[in-house]
Coordinates of C-alpha atoms in Angstrom, one line a residue:
M1 CA 0.0 0.0 0.0
I2 CA 2.8 2.4 0.8
R3 CA 4.3 1.7 -2.7
L4 CA 1.0 2.6 -4.4
K5 CA 0.7 5.8 -2.4
Q6 CA 4.2 6.8 -3.6
L7 CA 3.3 6.0 -7.2
L8 CA 0.1 8.1 -6.9
Y9 CA 2.2 11.2 -6.2
E10 CA 3.1 11.0 -9.9
M11 CA -0.1 9.2 -11.0
T12 CA 1.3 7.9 -14.3
D13 CA -1.0 6.7 -17.0
Q14 CA -0.1 3.1 -15.9
E15 CA -1.2 3.7 -12.3
L16 CA -4.3 5.5 -13.3
G17 CA -5.1 2.7 -15.8
K18 CA -4.8 0.1 -12.9
I19 CA -7.3 2.1 -10.8
G20 CA -9.6 2.5 -13.8
R21 CA -9.5 -1.2 -14.5
N22 CA -10.3 -1.9 -10.8
I23 CA -13.3 0.4 -11.1
E24 CA -14.5 -1.1 -14.4
R25 CA -14.2 -4.6 -12.9
N26 CA -16.3 -3.5 -9.9
Q27 CA -13.4 -4.1 -7.5
F28 CA -14.7 -1.6 -5.0
R29 CA -17.4 -1.2 -2.5
Y30 CA -19.7 1.7 -1.7
V31 CA -18.7 3.5 1.5
G32 CA -21.1 6.5 1.6
G33 CA -22.4 9.5 -0.1
G34 CA -24.0 12.9 0.3
D35 CA -25.6 15.7 -1.7
N36 CA -22.8 15.9 -4.3
G37 CA -21.3 12.5 -4.6
R38 CA -20.5 9.0 -3.6
V39 CA -17.4 7.4 -2.1
Y40 CA -16.1 3.9 -2.9
K41 CA -13.3 1.9 -1.3
L42 CA -10.9 0.3 -3.7
N43 CA -10.4 -3.4 -2.9
D44 CA -7.0 -4.3 -1.6
E45 CA -5.9 -0.7 -1.5
D46 CA -5.8 1.9 1.3
L47 CA -7.6 4.3 -1.0
V48 CA -11.1 5.5 -1.8
F49 CA -12.4 7.3 -4.8
K50 CA -15.1 9.9 -4.8
I51 CA -17.3 10.7 -7.7
T52 CA -18.6 14.3 -7.3
T53 CA -20.7 16.8 -9.1
S54 CA -19.4 19.7 -7.1
T55 CA -17.0 22.0 -8.9
D56 CA -16.2 23.7 -5.6
E57 CA -15.1 20.3 -4.1
I58 CA -12.9 19.6 -7.2
E59 CA -11.3 23.1 -6.8
V60 CA -10.3 22.4 -3.2
A61 CA -9.1 18.9 -4.1
R62 CA -6.9 20.3 -6.8
K63 CA -5.4 22.8 -4.3
I64 CA -4.5 20.0 -1.8
Q65 CA -3.6 17.3 -4.3
N66 CA -0.2 15.8 -3.5
K67 CA 0.5 18.4 -0.7
M68 CA 0.1 16.2 2.4
T69 CA 2.7 18.1 4.4
E70 CA 1.3 21.5 3.4
Y71 CA -2.4 20.8 4.2
S72 CA -2.6 18.7 7.4
A73 CA -6.3 19.3 8.1
F74 CA -7.5 17.7 4.9
I75 CA -7.4 14.0 3.8
P76 CA -4.5 13.4 1.5
V77 CA -5.6 13.6 -2.1
Y78 CA -3.5 11.9 -4.8
Y79 CA -5.5 12.5 -8.0
V80 CA -8.1 14.9 -9.2
G81 CA -9.6 14.7 -12.6
D82 CA -11.6 12.6 -14.8
L83 CA -11.3 9.0 -15.8
R84 CA -12.7 9.4 -19.3
G85 CA -10.7 7.1 -21.5
V86 CA -9.8 4.9 -18.6
T87 CA -13.4 3.9 -17.7
A88 CA -16.5 4.2 -19.7
E89 CA -18.6 5.5 -16.9
Y90 CA -16.7 7.6 -14.3
K91 CA -15.5 11.2 -14.5
D92 CA -14.9 14.0 -12.0
V93 CA -13.1 11.7 -9.6
I94 CA -11.0 12.4 -6.5
I95 CA -8.7 9.6 -5.3
M96 CA -7.7 10.0 -1.7
S97 CA -6.5 8.1 1.4
N98 CA -9.0 5.9 3.3
A99 CA -9.8 7.2 6.8
D100 CA -11.4 5.9 9.9
K101 CA -14.5 7.1 11.8
L102 CA -14.0 9.6 14.6
P103 CA -14.0 8.2 18.1
G104 CA -17.3 8.9 19.8
N105 CA -16.0 11.6 22.2
L106 CA -14.5 13.6 19.3
K107 CA -17.7 13.2 17.2
R108 CA -19.8 14.5 20.1
G109 CA -17.4 17.3 20.7
I110 CA -17.6 18.5 17.1
D111 CA -21.4 18.1 17.1
R112 CA -21.5 20.5 20.2
V113 CA -19.2 23.0 18.4
V114 CA -21.4 22.9 15.3
E115 CA -24.6 23.3 17.3
K116 CA -23.2 26.4 19.0
Y117 CA -21.8 27.7 15.7
H118 CA -25.2 27.4 14.1
Q119 CA -26.9 29.1 17.0
Y120 CA -24.3 32.0 16.8
S121 CA -24.8 32.2 13.0
Y122 CA -28.6 32.5 13.5
E123 CA -28.2 35.2 16.1
Q124 CA -25.9 37.2 13.8
G125 CA -28.5 37.0 11.1
G126 CA -26.3 36.1 8.2
E127 CA -23.4 34.2 6.9
V128 CA -20.8 33.6 9.5
S129 CA -17.8 31.4 9.1
L130 CA -16.8 28.8 11.7
F131 CA -13.7 30.9 12.3
D132 CA -15.7 34.1 12.9
F133 CA -17.6 32.1 15.5
V134 CA -14.3 30.9 17.1
D135 CA -12.9 34.5 17.2
A136 CA -16.1 35.9 18.7
V137 CA -17.0 33.1 21.2
G138 CA -13.9 31.0 21.6
L139 CA -13.7 27.3 22.2
K140 CA -14.1 27.1 25.9
R141 CA -14.4 23.6 27.3
V142 CA -13.7 22.0 23.9
D143 CA -11.3 19.1 23.7
P144 CA -7.8 20.4 22.8
I145 CA -7.6 17.9 19.9
I146 CA -10.7 19.6 18.3
T147 CA -9.3 23.1 19.1
N148 CA -6.0 22.2 17.4
F149 CA -7.8 20.7 14.4
I150 CA -10.0 23.8 13.9
N151 CA -6.9 26.0 14.1
A152 CA -5.1 23.8 11.6
L153 CA -8.2 23.9 9.4
R154 CA -8.2 27.8 9.5
S155 CA -4.5 27.9 8.5
D156 CA -5.0 25.5 5.6
I157 CA -8.0 27.4 4.3
E158 CA -6.2 30.7 4.5
K159 CA -3.3 29.2 2.5
M160 CA -5.7 28.0 -0.3
S161 CA -6.9 31.5 -1.0
I162 CA -10.2 30.3 -2.4
P163 CA -12.8 33.0 -2.0
D164 CA -15.5 32.3 0.5
L165 CA -14.3 28.8 1.3
D166 CA -14.5 29.6 5.0
L167 CA -18.2 30.5 4.5
D168 CA -18.9 27.5 2.3
L169 CA -17.1 24.9 4.4
D170 CA -19.3 22.0 5.2
F171 CA -18.0 21.6 8.8
K172 CA -19.8 18.8 10.6
S173 CA -18.8 15.6 12.3
E174 CA -19.8 13.4 9.3
N175 CA -17.2 15.2 7.2
V176 CA -14.3 14.8 9.7
M177 CA -12.5 11.5 10.1
M178 CA -9.2 10.2 11.5
W179 CA -6.2 9.6 9.3
N180 CA -2.8 8.7 10.5
G181 CA -3.8 9.6 14.1
N182 CA -5.1 13.1 13.1
M183 CA -8.4 14.6 12.4
V184 CA -9.0 15.5 8.8
M185 CA -11.7 16.9 6.6
V186 CA -12.9 14.3 4.1
D187 CA -15.6 16.4 2.5
W188 CA -15.7 20.1 2.3

């Protein structure tokens, strides 16, 4: 698995072809989905692929592609593009690392932050980013792991320089998972 991850940094036609053939042969299983796409686990690989209809999601994925050390609050993304010519059916694909579910205490902690954030946003009567909320209210009595994650997320989003990403960020516990011992956004 480590070898494939290293190869994906370059994502040659040969490696992309292998993944495409696995997809065409249905060597994957459905993991989950949301409003804009579906996620599938590639058999025998520590990778998932996401088929998405969101151009905003593709834009973020392109920014973080192959920049694991630069963007620590996002799941590592190895390939963003389409698979036309490799598969007959799939296009607009993001290939990324597989992640694990959040432990219950961190999930509940994020759910509490999101609930307070939504309440604050409602009280402000308009679009408020998660980071506006944190600046105004703070993160009192929040697990330091979550606080550190939110701070890393802010830093990553500022580096991306994508207009209004902080306002459009789909921050909720279902979109945060554990990868390599750290919390990461897997959907944005």
